[in-house]
Structures are given as C-alpha cells and as structure tokens.
C-alpha cells in the first residue's frame, strides 16, 4: 500500500508539474497520518472519559412489606413519593428469602402523573386513559417452564357458551349437543401473535396461546426465570405494537407485541436481594429507561458495586410528548399477590415475608449523593439522533459505524484544516523530492 501511494504521488507530480499544484496534504503524508491518529485518539479518549462514573447504594430508605400465610399474601399494598421531572431516579431493593421467589408475589416500581383530584394511582393510571411508565413488574415475563392441561372449567362461561363433557377421563366441551372436544383441538398452542389469534384461541397470562374453553396453562410459579423484569409504558391509555419505536441497548427484548419489555439483569443473578438503580428520562416524544444492577449484597452494605447496566428507549411514533410539567408526578411502589386467570399453579405461595425497600432521589441532576461523576440523562441525543440510533441498535453494526464515523470525521477535519491553510497562504514552491516521498514515517505512539 505504501509503494502504491508513492507511485500515485509521483504520477501527480508528472501531470501537474511543480509539487505546489498538488494538495498540501498529499505532499506530507506522514503529517496527515499523524494528525488523523491524534484526532482519533482525542475523540476516543473523550468518549472513554465521558462514560466513567459509578454509583453507590443509598444509606437511607423507606420500607414496605407483605406477609404470605397458607397461600394468601397481605401487607402494605402501595406507597407513593412525589418527584419532579423530567428526570426520575429511585433505588429499589426487593428483599425475600432465596427459596421464596414466586411469580405470583409481585414487586412493582413505576412513575405516574397524578392530577390533584386523583386520590389513588389506580384511578388515573394507564389502564384508565392516563400516562404510566412502568420500570419494574416482576411477574409478567420470564416464564420458561409451562405446559398445557385439559380443562373444561370455562365451558359454561359466556365466552365459551358450551356444556361440560367427558371423553373417558378427559374433560372437554360440547357445543349444541355435538362431539366432546378436548385439548388443543384447533391448534392454538402454536400461535405466537397475541393480536392475531384465531377466534377460538386466547393468549394466556403466562405468555402463550391456548384453547381457552378446553385447556389451561400449567406451571410451577417458583421454578421460572427470575433474572428478568418487565417494563412497559402507556401514553393516553394506550400501549403495544404500532405505538413505539423500540430502541434496545443491552439485554432487552420486546414481549407480547411490545406490551412489555423483558429487562435482563445482565449478570446472571436474580433481581432480588440487591440494589437496583432506576433512571427514567422523559424528553419530547422519548422515554429512556436505565437500570443499574448492583452486586447481590445485604441491604446496608454500601460497598456494593454495579455489575450490569441495561437501557432502552421508546419513541412515540405519533410524536406525542411524554412529560406534562403541569401535572404532579409520583414514584409508585407496590407489593401484591396475583391470581392467574388462564393458568393453574401446581402449588400455593409458601409462607414467607417479603419487603420492598426504596429511596427516591429528589434532584438527580444537581443533588444526588449516590451518583459520582455520572453522565445523566440531560445528555441524551435529540429526537433525530435517537431515531438514527434506533435503526442500528439491534445489531453489531453500530459499533462498526461508530468506529468508521470517528475515523472519517477525523480525516475530514484534518483535510479541511490543511486545505484552509493552503487557501489562506500564498502558494510557495515546495521542495518535495523523491527522498521526501520515499522516507518512512516515524513510528507512532500506541
């Protein structure tokens, strides 16, 4: 490559006569190369320095609890803490025995606007037409061990409008005196799109398709994947596919046609018995979710370090603003027990105590004692830049494009500066000889 460059340079000298008619940067290849490397190094160093930060767990917090006895769980229910936006930060610690993980006992942490005349979060949440930004719900995703059983418990409901029947020992449903149908008689178990199910099929609350009248899903709620949390968002009471441009950055996947987003812990550990920092930014038509998972340690051990950070963004396809500064916003924390509608658990919730500890950072941009040299959400890209990011995030392409972009930008800057220098100075005879071209460039610093 070096010899080819030298030959091309000599050809330019022959065609254009004196070297002064050749672009200055070509007569100084080593200078351009050194400038390019220097600018690239500066950009790389700036990027590296900009992302150096760390968090420490809070040394104070509030707590709520739930107690499970003989399969029934009761406790504090819900707590709310007002917080100013558009940047919201909270720490949560889901405290439970390691043997007591259960998809039915649910921890939630989310941000919701609540007008002054709204007495309870449920009265003005996303399901009632409002906005809601769910950062954590522990029971909606992570079902990796379910199966189906024959069941006719719903035959006589209005949805099925059938009669219970038996085919030997197999329960089923009969319509208008017809044959006794049982199991997955209409191939619902292979369905994967909850919004385009054949009429006899229904999507279960453990994330699969089934024949509602003649089947139930079955599972052991204690033997599922507890390295995943569920996140979601509502704008004007709406959620799901067609509303968001999904921008994952880390161990995030869309579930149930973007009605939920599975957030992995990223380090292989479960979500309980560790601090998790939750950062939410509402900017223009963008929602940006960020999760910093600390290593599992006792709640008062403030030496815990962040082992994983996961992020994703949702951009409103209709351009709807995500933050209303005229409406008070609150962090909502809840603990409650879920009863399956379409699934049959093989056991009851074990007797146990669970706690949700939380700490809300009231001013995350200017007064956050848990954040040290942190790059916060005010430095998010504008909407146009985010849209470009969304097109490239799901693959390894962004890494290559970023590297290529830095090199190209540095080369253009170097070329522009030297070309401007040439125009700003009177052309002079350049004493460029073959020795100058043949001379080896000095070794560059690594």
CSV table of C-alpha atoms in Angstrom, one decimal:
chain,number,residue,atom,x,y,z
A,1,UNK,CA,0.0,0.0,0.0
A,2,UNK,CA,2.9,2.4,0.8
A,3,UNK,CA,4.6,1.7,-2.6
A,4,UNK,CA,1.3,2.3,-4.4
A,5,UNK,CA,0.9,5.6,-2.6
A,6,UNK,CA,4.4,6.7,-3.6
A,7,UNK,CA,3.7,5.8,-7.3
A,8,UNK,CA,0.5,7.7,-7.3
A,9,UNK,CA,2.2,10.7,-5.8
A,10,UNK,CA,4.9,10.7,-8.4
A,11,UNK,CA,2.3,10.5,-11.2
A,12,UNK,CA,0.6,13.6,-9.8
A,13,UNK,CA,3.9,15.4,-9.9
A,14,UNK,CA,4.3,14.5,-13.6
A,15,UNK,CA,0.8,15.5,-14.5
A,16,UNK,CA,0.7,18.8,-12.6
A,17,UNK,CA,4.2,19.9,-12.9
A,18,UNK,CA,5.5,21.5,-9.8
A,19,UNK,CA,4.5,20.0,-6.5
A,20,UNK,CA,3.0,23.2,-5.3
A,21,UNK,CA,0.0,22.4,-7.5
A,22,UNK,CA,-0.7,19.2,-5.6
A,23,UNK,CA,-2.8,19.3,-2.5
A,24,UNK,CA,-0.7,20.1,0.5
A,25,UNK,CA,-1.8,17.0,2.5
A,26,UNK,CA,-0.5,14.7,-0.3
A,27,UNK,CA,3.0,16.2,-0.1
A,28,UNK,CA,3.0,15.5,3.6
A,29,UNK,CA,1.5,12.0,4.0
A,30,UNK,CA,3.2,11.5,7.4
A,31,UNK,CA,1.8,14.7,8.7
A,32,UNK,CA,-1.8,13.8,7.7
A,33,UNK,CA,-1.4,10.4,9.1
A,34,UNK,CA,-0.1,11.7,12.4
A,35,UNK,CA,-2.9,14.3,12.5
A,36,UNK,CA,-5.5,11.6,11.8
A,37,UNK,CA,-4.2,9.4,14.6
A,38,UNK,CA,-4.0,12.3,17.0
A,39,UNK,CA,-7.6,13.4,16.4
A,40,UNK,CA,-8.9,9.8,16.6
A,41,UNK,CA,-7.0,9.3,19.9
A,42,UNK,CA,-8.5,12.5,21.3
A,43,UNK,CA,-12.0,11.5,20.3
A,44,UNK,CA,-11.6,8.0,21.7
A,45,UNK,CA,-10.2,9.4,25.0
A,46,UNK,CA,-13.0,11.9,25.2
A,47,UNK,CA,-15.6,9.1,24.7
A,48,UNK,CA,-13.9,6.9,27.3
A,49,UNK,CA,-13.7,9.7,29.9
A,50,UNK,CA,-17.3,10.7,29.3
A,51,UNK,CA,-18.6,7.3,30.3
A,52,UNK,CA,-16.5,6.9,33.5
A,53,UNK,CA,-18.8,7.0,36.5
A,54,UNK,CA,-20.1,5.0,39.4
A,55,UNK,CA,-23.0,4.7,41.8
A,56,UNK,CA,-23.2,3.8,45.5
A,57,UNK,CA,-26.2,2.3,47.2
A,58,UNK,CA,-28.2,4.7,49.4
A,59,UNK,CA,-27.6,4.7,53.2
A,60,UNK,CA,-31.2,5.6,53.9
A,61,UNK,CA,-34.5,4.2,52.6
A,62,UNK,CA,-38.2,3.5,53.3
A,63,UNK,CA,-39.7,0.0,53.5
A,64,UNK,CA,-43.0,-1.8,52.9
A,65,UNK,CA,-43.9,-5.4,53.4
A,66,UNK,CA,-46.2,-8.3,52.5
A,67,UNK,CA,-46.7,-11.5,54.5
A,68,UNK,CA,-47.8,-14.8,52.9
A,69,UNK,CA,-49.6,-17.4,55.1
A,70,UNK,CA,-51.3,-20.5,53.7
A,71,UNK,CA,-51.2,-19.2,50.2
A,72,UNK,CA,-52.6,-15.8,50.9
A,73,UNK,CA,-50.5,-12.7,50.9
A,74,UNK,CA,-51.4,-9.4,52.6
A,75,UNK,CA,-49.4,-6.3,53.5
A,76,UNK,CA,-48.6,-2.7,52.8
A,77,UNK,CA,-50.0,-2.7,49.3
A,78,UNK,CA,-48.7,0.7,47.9
A,79,UNK,CA,-46.6,3.7,48.6
A,80,UNK,CA,-46.1,6.9,46.5
A,81,UNK,CA,-43.4,9.6,46.6
A,82,UNK,CA,-43.8,12.8,44.6
A,83,UNK,CA,-40.9,13.7,42.3
A,84,UNK,CA,-40.1,16.5,39.8
A,85,UNK,CA,-39.3,15.5,36.3
A,86,UNK,CA,-38.4,15.1,33.6
A,87,UNK,CA,-35.6,13.1,35.1
A,88,UNK,CA,-36.6,10.5,37.7
A,89,UNK,CA,-34.3,8.3,39.8
A,90,UNK,CA,-35.1,5.8,42.5
A,91,UNK,CA,-33.3,2.9,44.2
A,92,UNK,CA,-35.2,-0.4,45.0
A,93,UNK,CA,-34.2,-3.5,46.9
A,94,UNK,CA,-36.6,-6.5,46.7
A,95,UNK,CA,-35.9,-8.4,49.9
A,96,UNK,CA,-37.1,-12.0,50.1
A,97,UNK,CA,-35.7,-15.5,51.1
A,98,UNK,CA,-33.8,-17.1,48.2
A,99,UNK,CA,-36.2,-20.1,48.4
A,100,UNK,CA,-39.3,-17.9,48.2
A,101,UNK,CA,-39.1,-16.5,44.6
A,102,UNK,CA,-42.6,-16.8,43.2
A,103,UNK,CA,-44.2,-15.2,40.0
A,104,UNK,CA,-47.4,-14.6,41.9
A,105,UNK,CA,-46.0,-12.3,44.6
A,106,UNK,CA,-45.2,-9.1,42.6
A,107,UNK,CA,-43.0,-6.1,43.2
A,108,UNK,CA,-43.6,-3.0,41.1
A,109,UNK,CA,-41.9,0.3,40.7
A,110,UNK,CA,-43.1,2.9,38.3
A,111,UNK,CA,-43.6,6.6,37.6
A,112,UNK,CA,-47.1,8.1,37.0
A,113,UNK,CA,-48.6,11.5,36.7
A,114,UNK,CA,-51.4,12.1,39.1
A,115,UNK,CA,-53.6,15.2,38.9
A,116,UNK,CA,-54.6,16.8,42.2
A,117,UNK,CA,-58.1,15.3,42.0
A,118,UNK,CA,-56.8,11.7,41.6
A,119,UNK,CA,-56.9,10.1,45.0
A,120,UNK,CA,-55.4,6.7,44.1
A,121,UNK,CA,-52.9,5.6,41.4
A,122,UNK,CA,-55.4,3.1,40.0
A,123,UNK,CA,-57.9,6.0,39.4
A,124,UNK,CA,-55.7,7.7,36.8
A,125,UNK,CA,-53.2,5.1,35.6
A,126,UNK,CA,-52.5,3.9,32.0
A,127,UNK,CA,-55.5,1.5,32.1
A,128,UNK,CA,-57.9,4.4,32.7
A,129,UNK,CA,-56.6,6.5,29.9
A,130,UNK,CA,-53.7,8.2,31.6
A,131,UNK,CA,-49.9,8.0,31.2
A,132,UNK,CA,-47.8,5.4,33.1
A,133,UNK,CA,-44.2,4.5,32.9
A,134,UNK,CA,-43.6,1.0,34.4
A,135,UNK,CA,-40.0,0.4,35.1
A,136,UNK,CA,-40.4,-2.8,37.1
A,137,UNK,CA,-43.0,-5.5,37.4
A,138,UNK,CA,-41.6,-8.9,38.5
A,139,UNK,CA,-44.4,-11.3,37.5
A,140,UNK,CA,-45.2,-10.7,33.8
A,141,UNK,CA,-42.2,-12.1,32.0
A,142,UNK,CA,-39.7,-14.9,32.4
A,143,UNK,CA,-42.0,-17.9,32.0
A,144,UNK,CA,-39.6,-20.6,30.7
A,145,UNK,CA,-41.3,-23.7,32.1
A,146,UNK,CA,-45.0,-24.0,31.3
A,147,UNK,CA,-47.2,-26.7,29.8
A,148,UNK,CA,-50.9,-27.3,29.0
A,149,UNK,CA,-53.6,-29.4,30.7
A,150,UNK,CA,-57.0,-30.5,29.6
A,151,UNK,CA,-59.6,-28.4,31.5
A,152,UNK,CA,-63.3,-27.6,31.0
A,153,UNK,CA,-63.7,-25.1,33.8
A,154,UNK,CA,-64.6,-22.3,31.4
A,155,UNK,CA,-67.0,-24.3,29.2
A,156,UNK,CA,-70.2,-22.7,30.7
A,157,UNK,CA,-68.9,-19.2,30.7
A,158,UNK,CA,-70.3,-16.6,28.3
A,159,UNK,CA,-67.1,-16.6,26.3
A,160,UNK,CA,-67.4,-20.4,25.5
A,161,UNK,CA,-71.2,-20.9,25.8
A,162,UNK,CA,-70.8,-24.7,25.8
A,163,UNK,CA,-71.6,-27.6,28.1
A,164,UNK,CA,-69.1,-29.6,30.1
A,165,UNK,CA,-68.4,-33.2,28.9
A,166,UNK,CA,-66.0,-36.1,29.3
A,167,UNK,CA,-64.3,-38.3,26.8
A,168,UNK,CA,-63.4,-41.1,29.0
A,169,UNK,CA,-61.4,-39.4,31.7
A,170,UNK,CA,-60.5,-36.4,29.6
A,171,UNK,CA,-62.6,-33.2,30.3
A,172,UNK,CA,-63.9,-31.2,27.3
A,173,UNK,CA,-66.6,-29.0,26.0
A,174,UNK,CA,-69.6,-29.8,23.8
A,175,UNK,CA,-71.5,-27.3,21.6
A,176,UNK,CA,-75.2,-27.8,20.9
A,177,UNK,CA,-75.0,-31.5,21.5
A,178,UNK,CA,-72.1,-32.0,19.3
A,179,UNK,CA,-69.0,-34.2,20.0
A,180,UNK,CA,-67.0,-33.7,23.2
A,181,UNK,CA,-63.9,-31.7,22.2
A,182,UNK,CA,-60.9,-31.6,24.4
A,183,UNK,CA,-57.3,-30.3,24.5
A,184,UNK,CA,-55.9,-28.2,21.7
A,185,UNK,CA,-58.5,-29.2,19.1
A,186,UNK,CA,-57.9,-26.0,17.0
A,187,UNK,CA,-54.1,-25.7,17.1
A,188,UNK,CA,-53.9,-22.7,19.4
A,189,UNK,CA,-50.7,-23.8,21.1
A,190,UNK,CA,-48.6,-22.9,18.1
A,191,UNK,CA,-49.8,-19.3,18.0
A,192,UNK,CA,-47.2,-16.6,18.7
A,193,UNK,CA,-49.0,-13.3,17.9
A,194,UNK,CA,-51.5,-12.3,20.7
A,195,UNK,CA,-53.0,-9.7,18.4
A,196,UNK,CA,-53.8,-12.1,15.5
A,197,UNK,CA,-55.2,-15.2,17.2
A,198,UNK,CA,-57.9,-17.3,15.6
A,199,UNK,CA,-61.3,-16.8,17.2
A,200,UNK,CA,-61.2,-19.9,19.4
A,201,UNK,CA,-57.7,-19.1,20.7
A,202,UNK,CA,-56.7,-16.9,23.6
A,203,UNK,CA,-53.3,-15.5,24.9
A,204,UNK,CA,-52.6,-16.7,28.5
A,205,UNK,CA,-51.2,-14.7,31.3
A,206,UNK,CA,-48.1,-16.8,31.2
A,207,UNK,CA,-47.4,-15.7,27.6
A,208,UNK,CA,-48.5,-18.4,25.3
A,209,UNK,CA,-51.5,-19.3,23.2
A,210,UNK,CA,-54.1,-21.9,24.2
A,211,UNK,CA,-57.7,-23.2,23.5
A,212,UNK,CA,-59.5,-21.3,26.3
A,213,UNK,CA,-62.6,-23.5,26.6
A,214,UNK,CA,-60.8,-26.8,26.7
A,215,UNK,CA,-57.3,-26.1,28.1
A,216,UNK,CA,-55.5,-24.3,30.9
A,217,UNK,CA,-51.8,-23.4,31.1
A,218,UNK,CA,-49.9,-25.0,34.0
A,219,UNK,CA,-46.8,-24.0,35.8
A,220,UNK,CA,-44.8,-24.0,39.0
A,221,UNK,CA,-44.5,-20.3,39.7
A,222,UNK,CA,-41.4,-20.9,41.8
A,223,UNK,CA,-39.4,-22.5,39.0
A,224,UNK,CA,-39.3,-19.8,36.4
A,225,UNK,CA,-36.7,-17.3,35.2
A,226,UNK,CA,-36.1,-14.7,37.9
A,227,UNK,CA,-33.3,-12.9,36.0
A,228,UNK,CA,-35.9,-10.9,34.0
A,229,UNK,CA,-38.0,-7.9,35.0
A,230,UNK,CA,-40.9,-6.5,33.0
A,231,UNK,CA,-41.1,-2.8,31.8
A,232,UNK,CA,-43.8,-1.0,29.9
A,233,UNK,CA,-45.4,2.4,29.1
A,234,UNK,CA,-48.8,3.9,28.5
A,235,UNK,CA,-49.5,7.1,26.7
A,236,UNK,CA,-53.1,8.3,26.9
A,237,UNK,CA,-54.1,4.9,28.0
A,238,UNK,CA,-52.6,3.1,25.0
A,239,UNK,CA,-49.7,0.6,24.8
A,240,UNK,CA,-48.4,-2.1,22.4
A,241,UNK,CA,-47.1,-2.5,18.9
A,242,UNK,CA,-47.6,0.3,16.5
A,243,UNK,CA,-47.2,3.0,19.2
A,244,UNK,CA,-43.4,2.8,19.9
A,245,UNK,CA,-40.2,2.8,18.1
A,246,UNK,CA,-38.2,0.4,20.3
A,247,UNK,CA,-34.5,1.2,21.0
A,248,UNK,CA,-32.8,-1.6,23.0
A,249,UNK,CA,-29.4,-1.2,24.5
A,250,UNK,CA,-28.4,-4.3,26.4
A,251,UNK,CA,-30.3,-7.4,27.5
A,252,UNK,CA,-33.8,-6.1,26.5
A,253,UNK,CA,-36.4,-7.9,24.4
A,254,UNK,CA,-39.9,-6.9,23.4
A,255,UNK,CA,-42.7,-9.3,24.7
A,256,UNK,CA,-46.4,-9.7,23.8
A,257,UNK,CA,-46.3,-7.2,20.8
A,258,UNK,CA,-44.4,-4.5,22.8
A,259,UNK,CA,-47.0,-4.5,25.6
A,260,UNK,CA,-44.0,-5.4,27.8
A,261,UNK,CA,-40.2,-5.4,27.6
A,262,UNK,CA,-38.2,-8.0,29.3
A,263,UNK,CA,-35.2,-6.5,31.1
A,264,UNK,CA,-32.5,-9.0,31.9
A,265,UNK,CA,-30.2,-8.4,34.9
A,266,UNK,CA,-27.2,-9.0,32.6
A,267,UNK,CA,-25.0,-10.7,35.1
A,268,UNK,CA,-26.9,-14.0,35.5
A,269,UNK,CA,-28.1,-13.2,39.1
A,270,UNK,CA,-31.7,-12.9,40.1
A,271,UNK,CA,-33.3,-9.5,40.6
A,272,UNK,CA,-33.8,-9.9,44.4
A,273,UNK,CA,-31.6,-9.1,47.4
A,274,UNK,CA,-29.7,-6.4,45.6
A,275,UNK,CA,-30.0,-2.7,45.0
A,276,UNK,CA,-31.2,-1.6,41.6
A,277,UNK,CA,-31.0,2.0,40.4
A,278,UNK,CA,-33.8,3.0,38.2
A,279,UNK,CA,-33.4,6.1,35.9
A,280,UNK,CA,-36.3,7.4,33.8
A,281,UNK,CA,-36.0,10.3,31.4
A,282,UNK,CA,-39.0,11.9,29.6
A,283,UNK,CA,-37.9,14.1,26.8
A,284,UNK,CA,-40.0,15.4,23.9
A,285,UNK,CA,-41.6,12.2,22.5
A,286,UNK,CA,-39.0,9.9,24.0
A,287,UNK,CA,-38.9,7.7,27.1
A,288,UNK,CA,-35.5,6.4,28.2
A,289,UNK,CA,-35.3,3.6,30.8
A,290,UNK,CA,-32.0,2.8,32.5
A,291,UNK,CA,-31.3,0.0,35.1
A,292,UNK,CA,-28.1,-0.3,37.1
A,293,UNK,CA,-27.9,-3.6,38.9
A,294,UNK,CA,-25.6,-3.8,42.0
A,295,UNK,CA,-24.0,-7.0,43.0
A,296,UNK,CA,-26.2,-9.0,45.4
A,297,UNK,CA,-25.3,-8.0,49.0
A,298,UNK,CA,-27.1,-7.2,52.3
A,299,UNK,CA,-29.1,-4.1,52.1
A,300,UNK,CA,-26.9,-2.0,54.4
A,301,UNK,CA,-23.7,-2.9,52.6
A,302,UNK,CA,-22.9,0.3,50.7
A,303,UNK,CA,-19.7,-1.2,49.3
A,304,UNK,CA,-21.8,-3.0,46.6
A,305,UNK,CA,-20.7,-2.2,43.0
A,306,UNK,CA,-22.7,-2.0,39.9
A,307,UNK,CA,-22.2,-5.2,37.9
A,308,UNK,CA,-24.6,-4.6,35.0
A,309,UNK,CA,-26.4,-1.7,33.2
A,310,UNK,CA,-29.3,-2.1,30.9
A,311,UNK,CA,-31.1,0.6,28.9
A,312,UNK,CA,-33.8,1.0,26.3
A,313,UNK,CA,-35.8,3.8,24.7
A,314,UNK,CA,-39.4,4.1,23.5
A,315,UNK,CA,-40.2,6.9,21.0
A,316,UNK,CA,-43.8,7.7,20.3
A,317,UNK,CA,-44.5,7.1,16.6
A,318,UNK,CA,-47.2,9.8,16.7
A,319,UNK,CA,-44.8,12.3,18.2
A,320,UNK,CA,-46.8,12.6,21.5
A,321,UNK,CA,-45.0,14.4,24.3
A,322,UNK,CA,-44.1,12.1,27.2
A,323,UNK,CA,-43.9,14.7,30.0
A,324,UNK,CA,-46.5,17.1,31.3
A,325,UNK,CA,-44.8,19.6,33.6
A,326,UNK,CA,-48.2,20.9,34.8
A,327,UNK,CA,-49.2,17.6,36.4
A,328,UNK,CA,-47.5,16.3,39.5
A,329,UNK,CA,-45.6,13.0,39.0
A,330,UNK,CA,-45.0,10.3,41.6
A,331,UNK,CA,-43.0,7.2,42.1
A,332,UNK,CA,-45.3,4.3,42.9
A,333,UNK,CA,-44.1,1.2,44.8
A,334,UNK,CA,-46.4,-1.8,45.3
A,335,UNK,CA,-46.4,-5.3,46.6
A,336,UNK,CA,-49.3,-7.6,45.8
A,337,UNK,CA,-50.4,-11.1,45.0
A,338,UNK,CA,-51.6,-12.1,41.5
A,339,UNK,CA,-54.2,-14.8,40.8
A,340,UNK,CA,-53.9,-16.4,37.4
A,341,UNK,CA,-56.9,-16.3,35.0
A,342,UNK,CA,-55.8,-18.8,32.4
A,343,UNK,CA,-53.1,-20.8,34.3
A,344,UNK,CA,-53.2,-23.4,37.0
A,345,UNK,CA,-50.3,-23.3,39.5
A,346,UNK,CA,-49.1,-26.6,40.9
A,347,UNK,CA,-48.6,-25.2,44.4
A,348,UNK,CA,-49.6,-22.4,46.8
A,349,UNK,CA,-47.4,-19.5,47.8
A,350,UNK,CA,-45.1,-20.6,50.6
A,351,UNK,CA,-45.3,-18.9,54.0
A,352,UNK,CA,-42.8,-16.1,53.9
A,353,UNK,CA,-42.2,-12.4,54.5
A,354,UNK,CA,-41.1,-10.0,51.7
A,355,UNK,CA,-40.0,-6.4,51.8
A,356,UNK,CA,-39.7,-3.6,49.2
A,357,UNK,CA,-37.1,-1.0,50.2
A,358,UNK,CA,-37.0,2.2,48.2
A,359,UNK,CA,-35.2,5.5,48.1
A,360,UNK,CA,-36.2,8.4,45.8
A,361,UNK,CA,-33.5,10.8,44.6
A,362,UNK,CA,-35.4,14.1,44.6
A,363,UNK,CA,-32.9,16.1,42.4
A,364,UNK,CA,-30.9,13.6,40.3
A,365,UNK,CA,-29.3,16.3,38.2
A,366,UNK,CA,-27.9,18.5,40.9
A,367,UNK,CA,-28.1,16.8,44.3
A,368,UNK,CA,-27.6,13.1,44.1
A,369,UNK,CA,-25.3,11.8,46.8
A,370,UNK,CA,-25.3,8.3,45.3
A,371,UNK,CA,-24.0,9.4,41.9
A,372,UNK,CA,-20.4,10.2,41.3
A,373,UNK,CA,-19.1,11.7,38.1
A,374,UNK,CA,-22.2,10.4,36.4
A,375,UNK,CA,-23.4,11.3,32.9
A,376,UNK,CA,-27.1,11.8,33.4
A,377,UNK,CA,-29.9,11.9,31.0
A,378,UNK,CA,-29.7,15.6,30.0
A,379,UNK,CA,-27.0,14.4,27.6
A,380,UNK,CA,-29.4,12.2,25.7
A,381,UNK,CA,-29.3,12.7,21.9
A,382,UNK,CA,-32.1,14.8,20.4
A,383,UNK,CA,-35.0,13.1,18.7
A,384,UNK,CA,-33.4,13.0,15.2
A,385,UNK,CA,-30.2,11.4,16.6
A,386,UNK,CA,-32.3,8.9,18.6
A,387,UNK,CA,-34.2,7.9,15.5
A,388,UNK,CA,-30.9,7.2,13.7
A,389,UNK,CA,-29.7,5.2,16.7
A,390,UNK,CA,-32.9,3.1,16.7
A,391,UNK,CA,-32.3,2.0,13.2
A,392,UNK,CA,-28.9,0.5,14.0
A,393,UNK,CA,-29.0,-0.6,17.7
A,394,UNK,CA,-30.3,-4.2,17.3
A,395,UNK,CA,-27.1,-5.5,15.6
A,396,UNK,CA,-23.3,-5.2,15.8
A,397,UNK,CA,-23.4,-2.6,13.0
A,398,UNK,CA,-23.5,0.4,15.4
A,399,UNK,CA,-20.0,-0.5,16.7
A,400,UNK,CA,-18.6,-0.6,13.2
A,401,UNK,CA,-20.4,2.6,12.1
A,402,UNK,CA,-19.2,4.4,15.2
A,403,UNK,CA,-15.6,3.5,14.6
A,404,UNK,CA,-15.8,4.3,10.9
A,405,UNK,CA,-17.5,7.6,11.7
A,406,UNK,CA,-14.8,8.7,14.1
A,407,UNK,CA,-12.1,7.9,11.6
A,408,UNK,CA,-13.9,9.6,8.7
A,409,UNK,CA,-14.7,12.7,10.8
A,410,UNK,CA,-11.1,13.0,11.9
A,411,UNK,CA,-9.9,12.7,8.3
A,412,UNK,CA,-12.3,15.3,7.1
A,413,UNK,CA,-11.3,17.7,9.8
A,414,UNK,CA,-7.6,17.2,9.0
A,415,UNK,CA,-8.2,17.7,5.3
A,416,UNK,CA,-10.4,20.8,5.9
A,417,UNK,CA,-7.9,22.5,8.2
A,418,UNK,CA,-4.9,21.9,5.9
A,419,UNK,CA,-6.9,23.0,2.8
A,420,UNK,CA,-8.0,26.2,4.5
A,421,UNK,CA,-4.3,26.8,5.4
A,422,UNK,CA,-3.4,26.4,1.8
A,423,UNK,CA,-6.0,28.9,0.6
A,424,UNK,CA,-5.1,31.4,3.4
A,425,UNK,CA,-1.4,31.5,2.4
A,426,UNK,CA,0.3,32.5,-0.8
A,427,UNK,CA,1.4,29.5,-2.9
A,428,UNK,CA,5.1,28.8,-2.5
A,429,UNK,CA,7.5,26.4,-4.2
A,430,UNK,CA,7.6,23.2,-2.3
A,431,UNK,CA,10.9,21.4,-2.1
A,432,UNK,CA,9.5,18.0,-2.3
A,433,UNK,CA,11.8,15.4,-3.6
A,434,UNK,CA,11.7,11.7,-4.2
A,435,UNK,CA,13.5,11.3,-0.9
A,436,UNK,CA,10.6,13.0,0.9
A,437,UNK,CA,8.2,10.6,-0.6
A,438,UNK,CA,10.3,7.5,0.0
A,439,UNK,CA,11.1,8.5,3.6
A,440,UNK,CA,9.5,6.2,6.1
A,441,UNK,CA,7.0,7.7,8.5
A,442,UNK,CA,8.2,7.8,12.1
A,443,UNK,CA,6.7,5.1,14.3
A,444,UNK,CA,3.5,6.3,16.0
A,445,UNK,CA,2.8,6.1,19.7
A,446,UNK,CA,0.3,3.3,20.5
